[in-house]
Amino acid sequence: MLVSKHLNLETPLEANPVGVIDEKYICKVCIKLLCDAVQTGCGERFCKSCVNFISSGTLFCPIDKVECPFFHDKFAIKEIFALEFYCPYFESCLWKGPLSKLKLHLVVCEYAIQKCEKCGEEIIKKNLDEHCLKDCSSSFFTCEFCNENILVRDKQTHKCLKSPVKCLLGCNSTFLYEELITHISKCNNSKKTCIYRLIGCKSDLTSSVEDHYVSHLSSHNHLLMVFVQEMFLTQMTLKNEVSKLNKENLELRQQLESVKKFDQEISDLKKTVQIQGDESVSLRFQVNDLKESNFKPTPVDEFNKKLSVVERSQEKLNETYSDLQLSQQILENTSYDGHLLWKISSYKQRSMAAMSGTIPALHSAPCYTSRFGYKYCLRLYLNGDGAGKGSYISLFFVLMKSDYDSLHKWPFQNKVTFRLRAKNPEYDIVESFTPDKNSSSFIKPVREMNIAAGVPLFAKKSDINENFILDDAIFIESKIHL
């Protein structure tokens, strides 16, 4: 039950009521707990933000579709604030109390989530101090040897010149790290120790250093070659990692720009729809006034014609707005690395729809194995399909047609892994399969979708219990092994 509007919280929180909320406290429009309740003359209650006000003392009733008087229902607001709720972090916090005191509790709740002011990571409040001291990537600590302020994330790589070290040549002397080179040049053991010891020479000197270098020339050269090769491989690995990170960063920036563009278009459409809606309501009342005043029919007809044009325009805008919302939702759920985590909300309702045959199958958003890789989606039968119908959940992999199919190798041959996520990872249900080269499911698509392939007996319906159902949702993960 959303309560953030009542508490003026910056972050929306889900607070669970203690017991069942009486229907008289539920808004008839948004079907949520009343927020700043208003009551009409006919006894209906709504959130203030859910109704259109005509003037200071009247509103347009969403139920009766007529103009009617209203008043702020302070008695209902008082009763709502007296209702008892659990803390939004009830899985850890045992507090419960009236809604009016929830905001005060959240100020002191040890299990509330707070953002670290330095690195922006979300941390449980009681762990925030420890995070700042040990884990925060943007916090500093003071080196005990040089007294310099060092970032916590650089703690492991900090080479303090003032830190004490022991002689590498075995003379048992202790000195500062910055004096290491000077000491080695003067150390009594320097002439008795091979300079290749640091890269692996383990020979004991039984003769002069010069004789040792001559007799071990070949082994020293081999040690140098191995050392150089290791350094080269390390350098190449680091270059590849940096290149991969740069590529991923570019893809994320492109996706972010697309989402921002959609957000702006949706915001503009919302404003346009609101303006059209206000104009439509205004025109309706003007038409009614003209009819009551016995005006000539011609002006009324003109107003009706204008009203009809406005209504058609509003319908088109609503359709465009819905299409943009759907496009944005698909974009936000699309994966470009062959790894998908799919949340199936309203699990009980969708299961009933599957059993009744109303909606037998669900499809995930289209995904890609890479930015321009194979395109695919998942198909889920909550009441099973084929051999699993009625008693299993069936899960399938579906290759989809894309603009880049001509660049790919066919048939598709990458291993596919499905995972039904449990609250405890030890109980995850995991199934994998390797594509059959002779199956038409994995050839280059000629239609929008290939024939599905997967696991008809993925998970028994009777096994899907509270370990898998989290807040009336299940989570299915898929991974394409590239």
PDB file of C-alpha atoms in Angstrom, residues 78-237:
ATOM      1  CA  LYS A  78      -7.612  11.426  10.833  1.00  0.00           C
ATOM      2  CA  GLU A  79      -8.845   7.816  10.786  1.00  0.00           C
ATOM      3  CA  ILE A  80      -6.355   6.861   8.038  1.00  0.00           C
ATOM      4  CA  PHE A  81      -3.431   8.293   9.992  1.00  0.00           C
ATOM      5  CA  ALA A  82      -4.565   6.200  12.989  1.00  0.00           C
ATOM      6  CA  LEU A  83      -4.363   2.942  10.980  1.00  0.00           C
ATOM      7  CA  GLU A  84      -1.482   0.680  11.973  1.00  0.00           C
ATOM      8  CA  PHE A  85       1.261  -0.218   9.494  1.00  0.00           C
ATOM      9  CA  TYR A  86       4.423  -2.266   9.597  1.00  0.00           C
ATOM     10  CA  CYS A  87       7.754  -0.604   8.836  1.00  0.00           C
ATOM     11  CA  PRO A  88       8.498  -0.693   5.048  1.00  0.00           C
ATOM     12  CA  TYR A  89      11.627  -2.660   6.022  1.00  0.00           C
ATOM     13  CA  PHE A  90       9.534  -5.222   7.957  1.00  0.00           C
ATOM     14  CA  GLU A  91      11.731  -8.152   6.868  1.00  0.00           C
ATOM     15  CA  SER A  92      14.347  -6.866   9.350  1.00  0.00           C
ATOM     16  CA  CYS A  93      12.572  -4.217  11.452  1.00  0.00           C
ATOM     17  CA  LEU A  94       9.915  -5.255  14.004  1.00  0.00           C
ATOM     18  CA  TRP A  95       8.329  -1.782  14.388  1.00  0.00           C
ATOM     19  CA  LYS A  96       4.625  -1.275  13.810  1.00  0.00           C
ATOM     20  CA  GLY A  97       2.464   1.701  14.649  1.00  0.00           C
ATOM     21  CA  PRO A  98       0.037   4.345  13.370  1.00  0.00           C
ATOM     22  CA  LEU A  99       0.625   5.819   9.922  1.00  0.00           C
ATOM     23  CA  SER A 100       1.080   9.260  11.498  1.00  0.00           C
ATOM     24  CA  LYS A 101       4.237   8.066  13.282  1.00  0.00           C
ATOM     25  CA  LEU A 102       5.759   6.129  10.393  1.00  0.00           C
ATOM     26  CA  LYS A 103       7.729   9.116   9.091  1.00  0.00           C
ATOM     27  CA  LEU A 104       9.268   9.729  12.532  1.00  0.00           C
ATOM     28  CA  HIS A 105      10.168   6.047  12.785  1.00  0.00           C
ATOM     29  CA  LEU A 106      11.895   6.067   9.393  1.00  0.00           C
ATOM     30  CA  VAL A 107      14.190   8.857  10.628  1.00  0.00           C
ATOM     31  CA  VAL A 108      15.614   6.533  13.303  1.00  0.00           C
ATOM     32  CA  CYS A 109      15.035   3.100  11.705  1.00  0.00           C
ATOM     33  CA  GLU A 110      18.348   1.225  11.623  1.00  0.00           C
ATOM     34  CA  TYR A 111      17.209  -0.815   8.610  1.00  0.00           C
ATOM     35  CA  ALA A 112      16.238   2.153   6.416  1.00  0.00           C
ATOM     36  CA  ILE A 113      18.149   2.473   3.159  1.00  0.00           C
ATOM     37  CA  GLN A 114      20.343   5.558   2.825  1.00  0.00           C
ATOM     38  CA  LYS A 115      22.605   6.757   0.055  1.00  0.00           C
ATOM     39  CA  CYS A 116      26.250   7.207   0.940  1.00  0.00           C
ATOM     40  CA  GLU A 117      26.947  10.933   0.488  1.00  0.00           C
ATOM     41  CA  LYS A 118      30.379  10.184  -0.942  1.00  0.00           C
ATOM     42  CA  CYS A 119      29.929   7.306  -3.395  1.00  0.00           C
ATOM     43  CA  GLY A 120      26.117   7.245  -3.826  1.00  0.00           C
ATOM     44  CA  GLU A 121      25.788   3.529  -2.974  1.00  0.00           C
ATOM     45  CA  GLU A 122      22.584   2.539  -1.121  1.00  0.00           C
ATOM     46  CA  ILE A 123      23.441   1.147   2.336  1.00  0.00           C
ATOM     47  CA  ILE A 124      21.411  -0.005   5.368  1.00  0.00           C
ATOM     48  CA  LYS A 125      21.620   2.855   7.874  1.00  0.00           C
ATOM     49  CA  LYS A 126      23.156   0.785  10.680  1.00  0.00           C
ATOM     50  CA  ASN A 127      25.988  -0.310   8.333  1.00  0.00           C
ATOM     51  CA  LEU A 128      26.693   3.188   6.978  1.00  0.00           C
ATOM     52  CA  ASP A 129      29.537   4.048   9.406  1.00  0.00           C
ATOM     53  CA  GLU A 130      31.334   0.764   8.736  1.00  0.00           C
ATOM     54  CA  HIS A 131      30.838   1.281   4.980  1.00  0.00           C
ATOM     55  CA  CYS A 132      32.437   4.748   5.136  1.00  0.00           C
ATOM     56  CA  LEU A 133      35.427   3.375   7.066  1.00  0.00           C
ATOM     57  CA  LYS A 134      36.059   0.193   5.078  1.00  0.00           C
ATOM     58  CA  ASP A 135      34.170  -0.114   1.817  1.00  0.00           C
ATOM     59  CA  CYS A 136      33.327   3.352   0.442  1.00  0.00           C
ATOM     60  CA  SER A 137      35.259   3.840  -2.790  1.00  0.00           C
ATOM     61  CA  SER A 138      35.275   7.631  -2.303  1.00  0.00           C
ATOM     62  CA  SER A 139      36.316   7.721   1.393  1.00  0.00           C
ATOM     63  CA  PHE A 140      39.839   8.423   2.585  1.00  0.00           C
ATOM     64  CA  PHE A 141      42.028   6.828   5.233  1.00  0.00           C
ATOM     65  CA  THR A 142      45.271   8.153   6.705  1.00  0.00           C
ATOM     66  CA  CYS A 143      48.355   6.029   6.049  1.00  0.00           C
ATOM     67  CA  GLU A 144      49.992   5.160   9.394  1.00  0.00           C
ATOM     68  CA  PHE A 145      53.471   5.576   7.919  1.00  0.00           C
ATOM     69  CA  CYS A 146      53.366   8.633   5.611  1.00  0.00           C
ATOM     70  CA  ASN A 147      50.233  10.320   7.095  1.00  0.00           C
ATOM     71  CA  GLU A 148      48.861  10.966   3.598  1.00  0.00           C
ATOM     72  CA  ASN A 149      45.104  10.753   2.875  1.00  0.00           C
ATOM     73  CA  ILE A 150      44.532   7.775   0.546  1.00  0.00           C
ATOM     74  CA  LEU A 151      41.293   6.615  -1.129  1.00  0.00           C
ATOM     75  CA  VAL A 152      39.958   3.404   0.437  1.00  0.00           C
ATOM     76  CA  ARG A 153      39.755   1.812  -3.032  1.00  0.00           C
ATOM     77  CA  ASP A 154      43.542   2.424  -3.435  1.00  0.00           C
ATOM     78  CA  LYS A 155      44.424   0.871  -0.068  1.00  0.00           C
ATOM     79  CA  GLN A 156      45.651  -2.428  -1.557  1.00  0.00           C
ATOM     80  CA  THR A 157      47.788  -0.769  -4.245  1.00  0.00           C
ATOM     81  CA  HIS A 158      49.259   2.018  -2.091  1.00  0.00           C
ATOM     82  CA  LYS A 159      53.044   1.609  -2.024  1.00  0.00           C
ATOM     83  CA  CYS A 160      54.049   3.783   0.938  1.00  0.00           C
ATOM     84  CA  LEU A 161      57.613   5.048   0.652  1.00  0.00           C
ATOM     85  CA  LYS A 162      57.717   5.459   4.444  1.00  0.00           C
ATOM     86  CA  SER A 163      56.669   1.876   5.256  1.00  0.00           C
ATOM     87  CA  PRO A 164      59.314  -0.382   6.865  1.00  0.00           C
ATOM     88  CA  VAL A 165      60.685  -3.285   4.782  1.00  0.00           C
ATOM     89  CA  LYS A 166      63.309  -5.975   5.273  1.00  0.00           C
ATOM     90  CA  CYS A 167      66.311  -6.508   3.044  1.00  0.00           C
ATOM     91  CA  LEU A 168      65.569  -8.752   0.063  1.00  0.00           C
ATOM     92  CA  LEU A 169      69.142 -10.067   0.129  1.00  0.00           C
ATOM     93  CA  GLY A 170      68.832 -11.657   3.574  1.00  0.00           C
ATOM     94  CA  CYS A 171      70.941  -9.382   5.787  1.00  0.00           C
ATOM     95  CA  ASN A 172      67.974  -8.916   8.210  1.00  0.00           C
ATOM     96  CA  SER A 173      68.242  -5.115   8.063  1.00  0.00           C
ATOM     97  CA  THR A 174      65.017  -3.072   8.321  1.00  0.00           C
ATOM     98  CA  PHE A 175      64.687   0.317   6.599  1.00  0.00           C
ATOM     99  CA  LEU A 176      62.166   2.541   4.763  1.00  0.00           C
ATOM    100  CA  TYR A 177      60.823   1.406   1.388  1.00  0.00           C
ATOM    101  CA  GLU A 178      62.223   4.555  -0.259  1.00  0.00           C
ATOM    102  CA  GLU A 179      65.734   3.513   0.893  1.00  0.00           C
ATOM    103  CA  LEU A 180      65.530   0.047  -0.706  1.00  0.00           C
ATOM    104  CA  ILE A 181      67.654   0.765  -3.801  1.00  0.00           C
ATOM    105  CA  THR A 182      70.295   2.606  -1.789  1.00  0.00           C
ATOM    106  CA  HIS A 183      70.542  -0.257   0.717  1.00  0.00           C
ATOM    107  CA  ILE A 184      70.849  -2.966  -1.947  1.00  0.00           C
ATOM    108  CA  SER A 185      73.757  -1.124  -3.556  1.00  0.00           C
ATOM    109  CA  LYS A 186      75.591  -1.082  -0.207  1.00  0.00           C
ATOM    110  CA  CYS A 187      74.378  -4.362   1.357  1.00  0.00           C
ATOM    111  CA  ASN A 188      77.101  -6.794   2.421  1.00  0.00           C
ATOM    112  CA  ASN A 189      75.114  -9.611   0.792  1.00  0.00           C
ATOM    113  CA  SER A 190      74.727  -7.854  -2.538  1.00  0.00           C
ATOM    114  CA  LYS A 191      77.882  -9.375  -3.934  1.00  0.00           C
ATOM    115  CA  LYS A 192      76.828 -12.835  -2.760  1.00  0.00           C
ATOM    116  CA  THR A 193      73.340 -12.710  -4.192  1.00  0.00           C
ATOM    117  CA  CYS A 194      72.287 -13.144  -7.831  1.00  0.00           C
ATOM    118  CA  ILE A 195      70.423 -10.123  -9.209  1.00  0.00           C
ATOM    119  CA  TYR A 196      68.069 -12.560 -11.005  1.00  0.00           C
ATOM    120  CA  ARG A 197      66.791 -13.821  -7.667  1.00  0.00           C
ATOM    121  CA  LEU A 198      63.811 -11.441  -7.901  1.00  0.00           C
ATOM    122  CA  ILE A 199      62.570 -13.197 -11.073  1.00  0.00           C
ATOM    123  CA  GLY A 200      63.160 -16.793 -10.015  1.00  0.00           C
ATOM    124  CA  CYS A 201      66.865 -17.719  -9.754  1.00  0.00           C
ATOM    125  CA  LYS A 202      67.121 -20.081  -6.772  1.00  0.00           C
ATOM    126  CA  SER A 203      70.773 -21.157  -7.131  1.00  0.00           C
ATOM    127  CA  ASP A 204      73.052 -20.784  -4.089  1.00  0.00           C
ATOM    128  CA  LEU A 205      76.326 -19.024  -4.840  1.00  0.00           C
ATOM    129  CA  THR A 206      79.216 -21.397  -4.136  1.00  0.00           C
ATOM    130  CA  SER A 207      81.700 -19.356  -6.183  1.00  0.00           C
ATOM    131  CA  SER A 208      82.096 -15.716  -7.183  1.00  0.00           C
ATOM    132  CA  VAL A 209      79.128 -13.784  -8.565  1.00  0.00           C
ATOM    133  CA  GLU A 210      80.917 -13.389 -11.910  1.00  0.00           C
ATOM    134  CA  ASP A 211      81.422 -17.154 -12.257  1.00  0.00           C
ATOM    135  CA  HIS A 212      77.762 -17.710 -11.371  1.00  0.00           C
ATOM    136  CA  TYR A 213      76.583 -15.325 -14.112  1.00  0.00           C
ATOM    137  CA  VAL A 214      78.766 -17.095 -16.702  1.00  0.00           C
ATOM    138  CA  SER A 215      77.711 -20.628 -15.730  1.00  0.00           C
ATOM    139  CA  HIS A 216      73.998 -19.734 -15.477  1.00  0.00           C
ATOM    140  CA  LEU A 217      73.737 -17.488 -18.534  1.00  0.00           C
ATOM    141  CA  SER A 218      71.249 -19.770 -20.307  1.00  0.00           C
ATOM    142  CA  SER A 219      68.936 -20.201 -17.277  1.00  0.00           C
ATOM    143  CA  HIS A 220      69.030 -16.447 -16.591  1.00  0.00           C
ATOM    144  CA  ASN A 221      68.037 -15.707 -20.186  1.00  0.00           C
ATOM    145  CA  HIS A 222      65.160 -18.196 -19.872  1.00  0.00           C
ATOM    146  CA  LEU A 223      63.961 -16.518 -16.651  1.00  0.00           C
ATOM    147  CA  LEU A 224      64.080 -13.128 -18.358  1.00  0.00           C
ATOM    148  CA  MET A 225      62.130 -14.449 -21.355  1.00  0.00           C
ATOM    149  CA  VAL A 226      59.421 -15.955 -19.095  1.00  0.00           C
ATOM    150  CA  PHE A 227      59.223 -12.736 -17.075  1.00  0.00           C
ATOM    151  CA  VAL A 228      58.881 -10.581 -20.217  1.00  0.00           C
ATOM    152  CA  GLN A 229      56.208 -12.916 -21.659  1.00  0.00           C
ATOM    153  CA  GLU A 230      54.205 -12.749 -18.430  1.00  0.00           C
ATOM    154  CA  MET A 231      54.453  -8.957 -18.414  1.00  0.00           C
ATOM    155  CA  PHE A 232      53.347  -8.849 -22.069  1.00  0.00           C
ATOM    156  CA  LEU A 233      50.361 -11.148 -21.436  1.00  0.00           C
ATOM    157  CA  THR A 234      49.370  -9.073 -18.415  1.00  0.00           C
ATOM    158  CA  GLN A 235      49.567  -5.909 -20.498  1.00  0.00           C
ATOM    159  CA  MET A 236      47.454  -7.438 -23.308  1.00  0.00           C
ATOM    160  CA  THR A 237      44.855  -8.669 -20.798  1.00  0.00           C
TER     161      THR A 237
END
